[in-house]
mmCIF file with all atom_site columns, C-alpha atoms in Angstrom:
data_model
loop_
_atom_site.group_PDB
_atom_site.id
_atom_site.type_symbol
_atom_site.label_atom_id
_atom_site.label_alt_id
_atom_site.label_comp_id
_atom_site.label_asym_id
_atom_site.label_entity_id
_atom_site.label_seq_id
_atom_site.pdbx_PDB_ins_code
_atom_site.Cartn_x
_atom_site.Cartn_y
_atom_site.Cartn_z
_atom_site.occupancy
_atom_site.B_iso_or_equiv
_atom_site.pdbx_formal_charge
_atom_site.auth_seq_id
_atom_site.auth_comp_id
_atom_site.auth_asym_id
_atom_site.auth_atom_id
_atom_site.pdbx_PDB_model_num
ATOM 1   C CA . MET R 1 1   ? -166.532 236.054 104.913 1.00 73.00 ? 422 MET R CA 1
ATOM 2   C CA . SER R 1 2   ? -169.420 236.412 102.557 1.00 78.00 ? 423 SER R CA 1
ATOM 3   C CA . GLN R 1 3   ? -168.711 235.980 98.656  1.00 89.00 ? 424 GLN R CA 1
ATOM 4   C CA . ILE R 1 4   ? -170.323 238.029 95.807  1.00 93.00 ? 425 ILE R CA 1
ATOM 5   C CA . GLU R 1 5   ? -172.595 235.860 93.711  1.00 95.00 ? 426 GLU R CA 1
ATOM 6   C CA . LYS R 1 6   ? -173.232 238.534 91.107  1.00 97.00 ? 427 LYS R CA 1
ATOM 7   C CA . VAL R 1 7   ? -171.044 241.668 90.453  1.00 96.00 ? 428 VAL R CA 1
ATOM 8   C CA . LEU R 1 8   ? -173.028 244.685 89.925  1.00 95.00 ? 429 LEU R CA 1
ATOM 9   C CA . TYR R 1 9   ? -170.474 247.164 89.158  1.00 96.00 ? 430 TYR R CA 1
ATOM 10  C CA . THR R 1 10  ? -166.412 247.663 89.075  1.00 97.00 ? 431 THR R CA 1
ATOM 11  C CA . GLY R 1 11  ? -165.113 250.683 89.923  1.00 97.00 ? 432 GLY R CA 1
ATOM 12  C CA . LYS R 1 12  ? -161.461 251.366 88.536  1.00 97.00 ? 433 LYS R CA 1
ATOM 13  C CA . THR R 1 13  ? -159.072 253.897 89.079  1.00 97.00 ? 434 THR R CA 1
ATOM 14  C CA . HIS R 1 14  ? -155.473 254.567 88.054  1.00 97.00 ? 435 HIS R CA 1
ATOM 15  C CA . THR R 1 15  ? -153.216 256.412 90.410  1.00 97.00 ? 436 THR R CA 1
ATOM 16  C CA . THR R 1 16  ? -150.193 257.682 90.643  1.00 97.00 ? 437 THR R CA 1
ATOM 17  C CA . GLY R 1 17  ? -147.864 259.580 92.914  1.00 96.00 ? 438 GLY R CA 1
ATOM 18  C CA . GLY R 1 18  ? -149.419 258.206 96.022  1.00 95.00 ? 439 GLY R CA 1
ATOM 19  C CA . ARG R 1 19  ? -150.850 261.344 98.346  1.00 94.00 ? 440 ARG R CA 1
ATOM 20  C CA . ASP R 1 20  ? -148.891 263.566 95.950  1.00 93.00 ? 441 ASP R CA 1
ATOM 21  C CA . GLY R 1 21  ? -150.310 262.359 92.795  1.00 95.00 ? 442 GLY R CA 1
ATOM 22  C CA . ALA R 1 22  ? -153.452 261.875 90.960  1.00 96.00 ? 443 ALA R CA 1
ATOM 23  C CA . ALA R 1 23  ? -156.490 259.681 90.577  1.00 97.00 ? 444 ALA R CA 1
ATOM 24  C CA . ARG R 1 24  ? -158.655 259.071 87.510  1.00 97.00 ? 445 ARG R CA 1
ATOM 25  C CA . SER R 1 25  ? -161.236 256.265 86.845  1.00 97.00 ? 446 SER R CA 1
ATOM 26  C CA . SER R 1 26  ? -161.302 254.645 83.641  1.00 97.00 ? 447 SER R CA 1
ATOM 27  C CA . ASP R 1 27  ? -164.587 256.212 82.459  1.00 97.00 ? 448 ASP R CA 1
ATOM 28  C CA . GLY R 1 28  ? -163.082 259.753 83.097  1.00 97.00 ? 449 GLY R CA 1
ATOM 29  C CA . ASN R 1 29  ? -165.875 260.670 85.393  1.00 97.00 ? 450 ASN R CA 1
ATOM 30  C CA . LEU R 1 30  ? -163.313 261.209 88.590  1.00 96.00 ? 451 LEU R CA 1
ATOM 31  C CA . ASP R 1 31  ? -160.203 262.799 87.704  1.00 97.00 ? 452 ASP R CA 1
ATOM 32  C CA . VAL R 1 32  ? -158.700 264.288 90.812  1.00 96.00 ? 453 VAL R CA 1
ATOM 33  C CA . LYS R 1 33  ? -155.250 265.628 92.260  1.00 96.00 ? 454 LYS R CA 1
ATOM 34  C CA . LEU R 1 34  ? -154.122 264.255 95.636  1.00 96.00 ? 455 LEU R CA 1
ATOM 35  C CA . SER R 1 35  ? -152.149 265.969 98.379  1.00 94.00 ? 456 SER R CA 1
ATOM 36  C CA . ARG R 1 36  ? -151.079 265.163 101.799 1.00 92.00 ? 457 ARG R CA 1
ATOM 37  C CA . PHE R 1 37  ? -153.545 266.291 104.667 1.00 89.00 ? 458 PHE R CA 1
ATOM 38  C CA . GLY R 1 38  ? -152.431 269.711 106.202 1.00 85.00 ? 459 GLY R CA 1
ATOM 39  C CA . SER R 1 39  ? -150.251 270.530 103.211 1.00 86.00 ? 460 SER R CA 1
ATOM 40  C CA . SER R 1 40  ? -150.484 273.293 100.660 1.00 84.00 ? 461 SER R CA 1
ATOM 41  C CA . GLY R 1 41  ? -151.495 271.155 97.846  1.00 80.00 ? 462 GLY R CA 1
ATOM 42  C CA . THR R 1 42  ? -154.596 271.688 95.827  1.00 88.00 ? 463 THR R CA 1
ATOM 43  C CA . GLY R 1 43  ? -155.979 268.051 95.858  1.00 93.00 ? 464 GLY R CA 1
ATOM 44  C CA . THR R 1 44  ? -157.954 266.148 98.035  1.00 95.00 ? 465 THR R CA 1
ATOM 45  C CA . ASN R 1 45  ? -156.679 262.841 100.242 1.00 95.00 ? 466 ASN R CA 1
ATOM 46  C CA . PRO R 1 46  ? -157.927 259.459 100.397 1.00 95.00 ? 467 PRO R CA 1
ATOM 47  C CA . GLU R 1 47  ? -159.580 260.016 103.823 1.00 96.00 ? 468 GLU R CA 1
ATOM 48  C CA . GLN R 1 48  ? -161.767 262.576 102.345 1.00 96.00 ? 469 GLN R CA 1
ATOM 49  C CA . LEU R 1 49  ? -162.533 260.167 99.340  1.00 97.00 ? 470 LEU R CA 1
ATOM 50  C CA . PHE R 1 50  ? -163.267 257.176 101.624 1.00 97.00 ? 471 PHE R CA 1
ATOM 51  C CA . ALA R 1 51  ? -165.823 260.043 103.702 1.00 98.00 ? 472 ALA R CA 1
ATOM 52  C CA . ALA R 1 52  ? -167.664 260.865 100.421 1.00 97.00 ? 473 ALA R CA 1
ATOM 53  C CA . GLY R 1 53  ? -167.899 257.323 99.452  1.00 97.00 ? 474 GLY R CA 1
ATOM 54  C CA . TRP R 1 54  ? -169.127 256.005 102.594 1.00 98.00 ? 475 TRP R CA 1
ATOM 55  C CA . SER R 1 55  ? -171.485 258.716 103.484 1.00 98.00 ? 476 SER R CA 1
ATOM 56  C CA . ALA R 1 56  ? -173.041 258.340 99.604  1.00 98.00 ? 477 ALA R CA 1
ATOM 57  C CA . CYS R 1 57  ? -173.370 255.029 100.386 1.00 98.00 ? 478 CYS R CA 1
ATOM 58  C CA . PHE R 1 58  ? -174.869 254.845 103.690 1.00 98.00 ? 479 PHE R CA 1
ATOM 59  C CA . ILE R 1 59  ? -177.721 257.276 102.207 1.00 98.00 ? 480 ILE R CA 1
ATOM 60  C CA . GLY R 1 60  ? -178.366 254.831 99.797  1.00 98.00 ? 481 GLY R CA 1
ATOM 61  C CA . ALA R 1 61  ? -178.661 252.068 102.102 1.00 98.00 ? 482 ALA R CA 1
ATOM 62  C CA . MET R 1 62  ? -181.076 254.214 104.192 1.00 98.00 ? 483 MET R CA 1
ATOM 63  C CA . GLY R 1 63  ? -183.320 254.754 101.095 1.00 98.00 ? 484 GLY R CA 1
ATOM 64  C CA . ILE R 1 64  ? -183.389 250.982 100.530 1.00 98.00 ? 485 ILE R CA 1
ATOM 65  C CA . GLU R 1 65  ? -184.688 250.396 104.114 1.00 97.00 ? 486 GLU R CA 1
ATOM 66  C CA . ALA R 1 66  ? -187.059 253.493 103.833 1.00 98.00 ? 487 ALA R CA 1
ATOM 67  C CA . GLY R 1 67  ? -188.506 252.165 100.630 1.00 98.00 ? 488 GLY R CA 1
ATOM 68  C CA . ARG R 1 68  ? -188.606 248.718 102.460 1.00 97.00 ? 489 ARG R CA 1
ATOM 69  C CA . ARG R 1 69  ? -190.763 250.435 105.042 1.00 97.00 ? 490 ARG R CA 1
ATOM 70  C CA . GLN R 1 70  ? -192.718 252.801 102.998 1.00 98.00 ? 491 GLN R CA 1
ATOM 71  C CA . ILE R 1 71  ? -191.193 255.819 104.286 1.00 97.00 ? 492 ILE R CA 1
ATOM 72  C CA . THR R 1 72  ? -190.627 259.153 102.498 1.00 97.00 ? 493 THR R CA 1
ATOM 73  C CA . LEU R 1 73  ? -187.182 260.340 103.162 1.00 97.00 ? 494 LEU R CA 1
ATOM 74  C CA . PRO R 1 74  ? -186.330 263.910 103.540 1.00 97.00 ? 495 PRO R CA 1
ATOM 75  C CA . PRO R 1 75  ? -184.911 265.854 100.615 1.00 96.00 ? 496 PRO R CA 1
ATOM 76  C CA . ASP R 1 76  ? -182.403 267.567 103.276 1.00 97.00 ? 497 ASP R CA 1
ATOM 77  C CA . LEU R 1 77  ? -180.993 264.313 104.698 1.00 98.00 ? 498 LEU R CA 1
ATOM 78  C CA . ALA R 1 78  ? -177.466 264.689 105.263 1.00 98.00 ? 499 ALA R CA 1
ATOM 79  C CA . VAL R 1 79  ? -174.735 262.108 106.431 1.00 98.00 ? 500 VAL R CA 1
ATOM 80  C CA . ASP R 1 80  ? -171.527 264.333 108.071 1.00 98.00 ? 501 ASP R CA 1
ATOM 81  C CA . ALA R 1 81  ? -168.607 261.525 107.899 1.00 98.00 ? 502 ALA R CA 1
ATOM 82  C CA . GLU R 1 82  ? -165.311 262.285 109.492 1.00 98.00 ? 503 GLU R CA 1
ATOM 83  C CA . VAL R 1 83  ? -162.484 259.438 108.936 1.00 98.00 ? 504 VAL R CA 1
ATOM 84  C CA . ASP R 1 84  ? -159.463 259.830 111.217 1.00 97.00 ? 505 ASP R CA 1
ATOM 85  C CA . LEU R 1 85  ? -156.108 258.622 110.310 1.00 96.00 ? 506 LEU R CA 1
ATOM 86  C CA . GLY R 1 86  ? -154.034 258.098 113.120 1.00 96.00 ? 507 GLY R CA 1
ATOM 87  C CA . THR R 1 87  ? -151.034 255.983 114.548 1.00 95.00 ? 508 THR R CA 1
ATOM 88  C CA . GLY R 1 88  ? -150.944 253.344 117.268 1.00 92.00 ? 509 GLY R CA 1
ATOM 89  C CA . SER R 1 89  ? -148.678 250.775 118.478 1.00 92.00 ? 510 SER R CA 1
ATOM 90  C CA . GLY R 1 90  ? -149.374 248.857 115.255 1.00 89.00 ? 511 GLY R CA 1
ATOM 91  C CA . GLY R 1 91  ? -148.510 251.568 112.924 1.00 95.00 ? 512 GLY R CA 1
ATOM 92  C CA . TYR R 1 92  ? -151.249 253.586 111.064 1.00 95.00 ? 513 TYR R CA 1
ATOM 93  C CA . PHE R 1 93  ? -154.995 253.068 111.385 1.00 96.00 ? 514 PHE R CA 1
ATOM 94  C CA . LEU R 1 94  ? -158.097 254.536 110.375 1.00 97.00 ? 515 LEU R CA 1
ATOM 95  C CA . GLN R 1 95  ? -161.444 255.314 112.690 1.00 97.00 ? 516 GLN R CA 1
ATOM 96  C CA . ALA R 1 96  ? -164.661 257.079 111.407 1.00 98.00 ? 517 ALA R CA 1
ATOM 97  C CA . ARG R 1 97  ? -167.682 258.764 112.615 1.00 98.00 ? 518 ARG R CA 1
ATOM 98  C CA . LEU R 1 98  ? -171.016 259.080 110.626 1.00 98.00 ? 519 LEU R CA 1
ATOM 99  C CA . ASN R 1 99  ? -173.450 261.826 111.845 1.00 98.00 ? 520 ASN R CA 1
ATOM 100 C CA . VAL R 1 100 ? -176.741 261.250 110.289 1.00 98.00 ? 521 VAL R CA 1
ATOM 101 C CA . SER R 1 101 ? -179.522 263.997 109.932 1.00 98.00 ? 522 SER R CA 1
ATOM 102 C CA . LEU R 1 102 ? -182.952 262.875 108.955 1.00 98.00 ? 523 LEU R CA 1
ATOM 103 C CA . PRO R 1 103 ? -184.987 265.988 109.710 1.00 98.00 ? 524 PRO R CA 1
ATOM 104 C CA . GLY R 1 104 ? -188.628 265.499 110.025 1.00 97.00 ? 525 GLY R CA 1
ATOM 105 C CA . ILE R 1 105 ? -188.413 261.848 110.898 1.00 97.00 ? 526 ILE R CA 1
ATOM 106 C CA . GLU R 1 106 ? -189.756 260.489 114.473 1.00 97.00 ? 527 GLU R CA 1
ATOM 107 C CA . ARG R 1 107 ? -186.413 259.669 116.406 1.00 97.00 ? 528 ARG R CA 1
ATOM 108 C CA . GLU R 1 108 ? -187.223 256.119 116.913 1.00 98.00 ? 529 GLU R CA 1
ATOM 109 C CA . THR R 1 109 ? -187.979 255.775 113.203 1.00 97.00 ? 530 THR R CA 1
ATOM 110 C CA . ALA R 1 110 ? -184.842 257.457 111.988 1.00 98.00 ? 531 ALA R CA 1
ATOM 111 C CA . GLN R 1 111 ? -182.612 255.418 114.516 1.00 98.00 ? 532 GLN R CA 1
ATOM 112 C CA . ALA R 1 112 ? -184.207 252.436 113.129 1.00 98.00 ? 533 ALA R CA 1
ATOM 113 C CA . LEU R 1 113 ? -183.335 253.533 109.246 1.00 98.00 ? 534 LEU R CA 1
ATOM 114 C CA . VAL R 1 114 ? -179.675 254.026 110.349 1.00 98.00 ? 535 VAL R CA 1
ATOM 115 C CA . ASN R 1 115 ? -179.205 251.011 112.614 1.00 98.00 ? 536 ASN R CA 1
ATOM 116 C CA . ALA R 1 116 ? -180.782 248.964 109.341 1.00 98.00 ? 537 ALA R CA 1
ATOM 117 C CA . ALA R 1 117 ? -178.301 251.033 106.900 1.00 98.00 ? 538 ALA R CA 1
ATOM 118 C CA . HIS R 1 118 ? -175.243 250.239 108.924 1.00 98.00 ? 539 HIS R CA 1
ATOM 119 C CA . GLN R 1 119 ? -176.172 246.600 108.708 1.00 97.00 ? 540 GLN R CA 1
ATOM 120 C CA . THR R 1 120 ? -176.585 246.639 104.977 1.00 97.00 ? 541 THR R CA 1
ATOM 121 C CA . CYS R 1 121 ? -174.162 249.250 103.554 1.00 98.00 ? 542 CYS R CA 1
ATOM 122 C CA . PRO R 1 122 ? -171.158 247.656 101.966 1.00 97.00 ? 543 PRO R CA 1
ATOM 123 C CA . TYR R 1 123 ? -168.718 250.374 103.324 1.00 97.00 ? 544 TYR R CA 1
ATOM 124 C CA . SER R 1 124 ? -170.231 249.393 107.009 1.00 97.00 ? 545 SER R CA 1
ATOM 125 C CA . LYS R 1 125 ? -169.648 245.593 106.350 1.00 96.00 ? 546 LYS R CA 1
ATOM 126 C CA . ALA R 1 126 ? -166.143 246.490 105.074 1.00 95.00 ? 547 ALA R CA 1
ATOM 127 C CA . THR R 1 127 ? -165.332 248.215 108.228 1.00 96.00 ? 548 THR R CA 1
ATOM 128 C CA . ARG R 1 128 ? -167.093 246.299 110.821 1.00 95.00 ? 549 ARG R CA 1
ATOM 129 C CA . ASP R 1 129 ? -164.833 245.133 113.004 1.00 94.00 ? 550 ASP R CA 1
ATOM 130 C CA . ASN R 1 130 ? -161.668 246.426 111.381 1.00 93.00 ? 551 ASN R CA 1
ATOM 131 C CA . ILE R 1 131 ? -161.815 250.138 112.324 1.00 96.00 ? 552 ILE R CA 1
ATOM 132 C CA . ASP R 1 132 ? -163.596 252.262 115.239 1.00 96.00 ? 553 ASP R CA 1
ATOM 133 C CA . VAL R 1 133 ? -166.837 253.477 114.106 1.00 97.00 ? 554 VAL R CA 1
ATOM 134 C CA . GLU R 1 134 ? -169.336 255.287 115.886 1.00 98.00 ? 555 GLU R CA 1
ATOM 135 C CA . ILE R 1 135 ? -172.655 256.378 113.993 1.00 97.00 ? 556 ILE R CA 1
ATOM 136 C CA . LYS R 1 136 ? -174.713 259.351 115.625 1.00 98.00 ? 557 LYS R CA 1
ATOM 137 C CA . LEU R 1 137 ? -178.325 260.172 114.945 1.00 98.00 ? 558 LEU R CA 1
ATOM 138 C CA . VAL R 1 138 ? -178.074 263.853 115.065 1.00 96.00 ? 559 VAL R CA 1
#
Protein backbone atom coordinates (compact mmCIF):
# COMPACT_ATOMS: atom_id res chain seq x y z
CA MET A 1 0.00 0.00 0.00
CA SER A 2 1.27 3.47 -0.92
CA GLN A 3 1.64 6.05 1.81
CA ILE A 4 1.09 9.78 1.53
CA GLU A 5 4.27 11.77 1.89
CA LYS A 6 2.62 15.20 1.81
CA VAL A 7 -1.05 15.94 2.50
CA LEU A 8 -2.38 18.41 -0.08
CA TYR A 9 -5.91 18.74 1.26
CA THR A 10 -8.21 17.20 3.85
CA GLY A 11 -11.93 17.19 3.18
CA LYS A 12 -13.87 17.32 6.44
CA THR A 13 -17.58 16.65 6.79
CA HIS A 14 -20.01 16.20 9.64
CA THR A 15 -22.83 13.77 8.87
CA THR A 16 -25.86 13.01 10.99
CA GLY A 17 -28.75 10.64 10.46
CA GLY A 18 -27.05 8.30 7.99
CA ARG A 19 -28.89 7.82 4.71
CA ASP A 20 -31.82 9.90 6.01
CA GLY A 21 -29.74 12.72 7.43
CA ALA A 22 -27.54 15.57 6.34
CA ALA A 23 -23.89 16.25 5.60
CA ARG A 24 -22.03 19.53 5.88
CA SER A 25 -18.40 20.31 5.14
CA SER A 26 -16.27 22.13 7.68
CA ASP A 27 -16.02 25.14 5.34
CA GLY A 28 -19.77 25.20 4.65
CA ASN A 29 -19.36 24.78 0.89
CA LEU A 30 -21.15 21.42 0.99
CA ASP A 31 -24.46 21.32 2.80
CA VAL A 32 -26.71 18.52 1.58
CA LYS A 33 -29.72 16.59 2.72
CA LEU A 34 -29.38 12.85 2.40
CA SER A 35 -32.13 10.41 1.53
CA ARG A 36 -32.36 6.75 0.69
CA PHE A 37 -32.36 5.85 -2.99
CA GLY A 38 -35.86 5.28 -4.27
CA SER A 39 -37.43 7.22 -1.42
CA SER A 40 -39.51 10.37 -1.75
CA GLY A 41 -36.83 12.26 0.18
CA THR A 42 -35.46 15.48 -1.26
CA GLY A 43 -31.79 14.71 -0.70
CA THR A 44 -29.05 12.90 -2.53
CA ASN A 45 -27.52 9.57 -1.57
CA PRO A 46 -23.95 8.39 -0.92
CA GLU A 47 -23.73 6.59 -4.29
CA GLN A 48 -24.52 9.81 -6.17
CA LEU A 49 -21.97 11.72 -4.12
CA PHE A 50 -19.33 9.06 -4.80
CA ALA A 51 -20.13 9.11 -8.54
CA ALA A 52 -19.83 12.91 -8.66
CA GLY A 53 -16.53 12.95 -6.77
CA TRP A 54 -14.98 10.15 -8.82
CA SER A 55 -16.00 11.61 -12.17
CA ALA A 56 -14.67 15.07 -11.24
CA CYS A 57 -11.38 13.58 -10.04
CA PHE A 58 -11.13 11.42 -13.18
CA ILE A 59 -11.52 14.49 -15.40
CA GLY A 60 -8.74 16.16 -13.41
CA ALA A 61 -6.48 13.13 -13.93
CA MET A 62 -7.18 13.23 -17.69
CA GLY A 63 -6.26 16.92 -17.64
CA ILE A 64 -2.92 16.21 -16.02
CA GLU A 65 -2.13 13.50 -18.57
CA ALA A 66 -3.29 15.71 -21.46
CA GLY A 67 -0.94 18.42 -20.21
CA ARG A 68 1.96 15.98 -20.15
CA ARG A 69 1.20 15.06 -23.76
CA GLN A 70 0.52 18.66 -24.81
CA ILE A 71 -3.06 17.81 -25.80
CA THR A 72 -5.90 20.29 -25.36
CA LEU A 73 -8.97 18.66 -23.88
CA PRO A 74 -12.30 19.62 -25.41
CA PRO A 75 -14.46 21.95 -23.31
CA ASP A 76 -17.40 19.55 -23.60
CA LEU A 77 -15.58 16.48 -22.28
CA ALA A 78 -17.69 14.56 -19.79
CA VAL A 79 -17.69 11.53 -17.54
CA ASP A 80 -21.02 9.86 -16.81
CA ALA A 81 -20.48 7.82 -13.67
CA GLU A 82 -22.80 5.08 -12.50
CA VAL A 83 -22.33 3.60 -9.04
CA ASP A 84 -24.44 0.59 -8.16
CA LEU A 85 -25.22 -0.50 -4.61
CA GLY A 86 -26.16 -4.16 -4.46
CA THR A 87 -26.06 -7.27 -2.37
CA GLY A 88 -24.13 -10.49 -2.70
CA SER A 89 -23.26 -13.47 -0.59
CA GLY A 90 -21.08 -11.34 1.67
CA GLY A 91 -23.45 -8.41 2.24
CA TYR A 92 -23.59 -5.04 0.47
CA PHE A 93 -21.25 -4.12 -2.38
CA LEU A 94 -20.58 -1.37 -4.91
CA GLN A 95 -19.76 -1.63 -8.58
CA ALA A 96 -19.21 1.20 -11.03
CA ARG A 97 -19.08 2.29 -14.63
CA LEU A 98 -17.39 5.41 -15.99
CA ASN A 99 -18.47 6.40 -19.49
CA VAL A 100 -15.96 8.93 -20.80
CA SER A 101 -16.69 11.31 -23.69
CA LEU A 102 -13.75 13.11 -25.32
CA PRO A 103 -15.29 14.59 -28.48
CA GLY A 104 -12.86 15.66 -31.17
CA ILE A 105 -9.94 13.62 -29.85
CA GLU A 106 -8.72 10.74 -32.00
CA ARG A 107 -9.93 7.48 -30.47
CA GLU A 108 -6.48 5.95 -29.85
CA THR A 109 -5.28 9.14 -28.13
CA ALA A 110 -8.51 9.40 -26.12
CA GLN A 111 -8.17 5.79 -24.97
CA ALA A 112 -4.58 6.43 -23.90
CA LEU A 113 -5.73 9.43 -21.84
CA VAL A 114 -8.49 7.36 -20.21
CA ASN A 115 -6.09 4.51 -19.43
CA ALA A 116 -3.53 6.88 -17.90
CA ALA A 117 -6.20 8.68 -15.86
CA HIS A 118 -7.42 5.37 -14.46
CA GLN A 119 -3.88 4.64 -13.27
CA THR A 120 -3.39 8.02 -11.57
CA CYS A 121 -6.86 9.08 -10.33
CA PRO A 122 -7.00 8.58 -6.53
CA TYR A 123 -10.59 7.29 -6.72
CA SER A 124 -9.57 4.73 -9.33
CA LYS A 125 -6.68 3.66 -7.13
CA ALA A 126 -8.97 3.34 -4.11
CA THR A 127 -11.43 1.14 -5.97
CA ARG A 128 -8.90 -0.97 -7.90
CA ASP A 129 -9.23 -4.64 -6.94
CA ASN A 130 -11.93 -3.68 -4.41
CA ILE A 131 -15.02 -3.32 -6.61
CA ASP A 132 -15.95 -4.19 -10.19
CA VAL A 133 -15.21 -1.19 -12.40
CA GLU A 134 -15.83 -0.74 -16.12
CA ILE A 135 -14.38 2.28 -17.88
CA LYS A 136 -15.63 2.87 -21.38
CA LEU A 137 -14.76 5.49 -23.97
CA VAL A 138 -18.03 6.57 -25.59
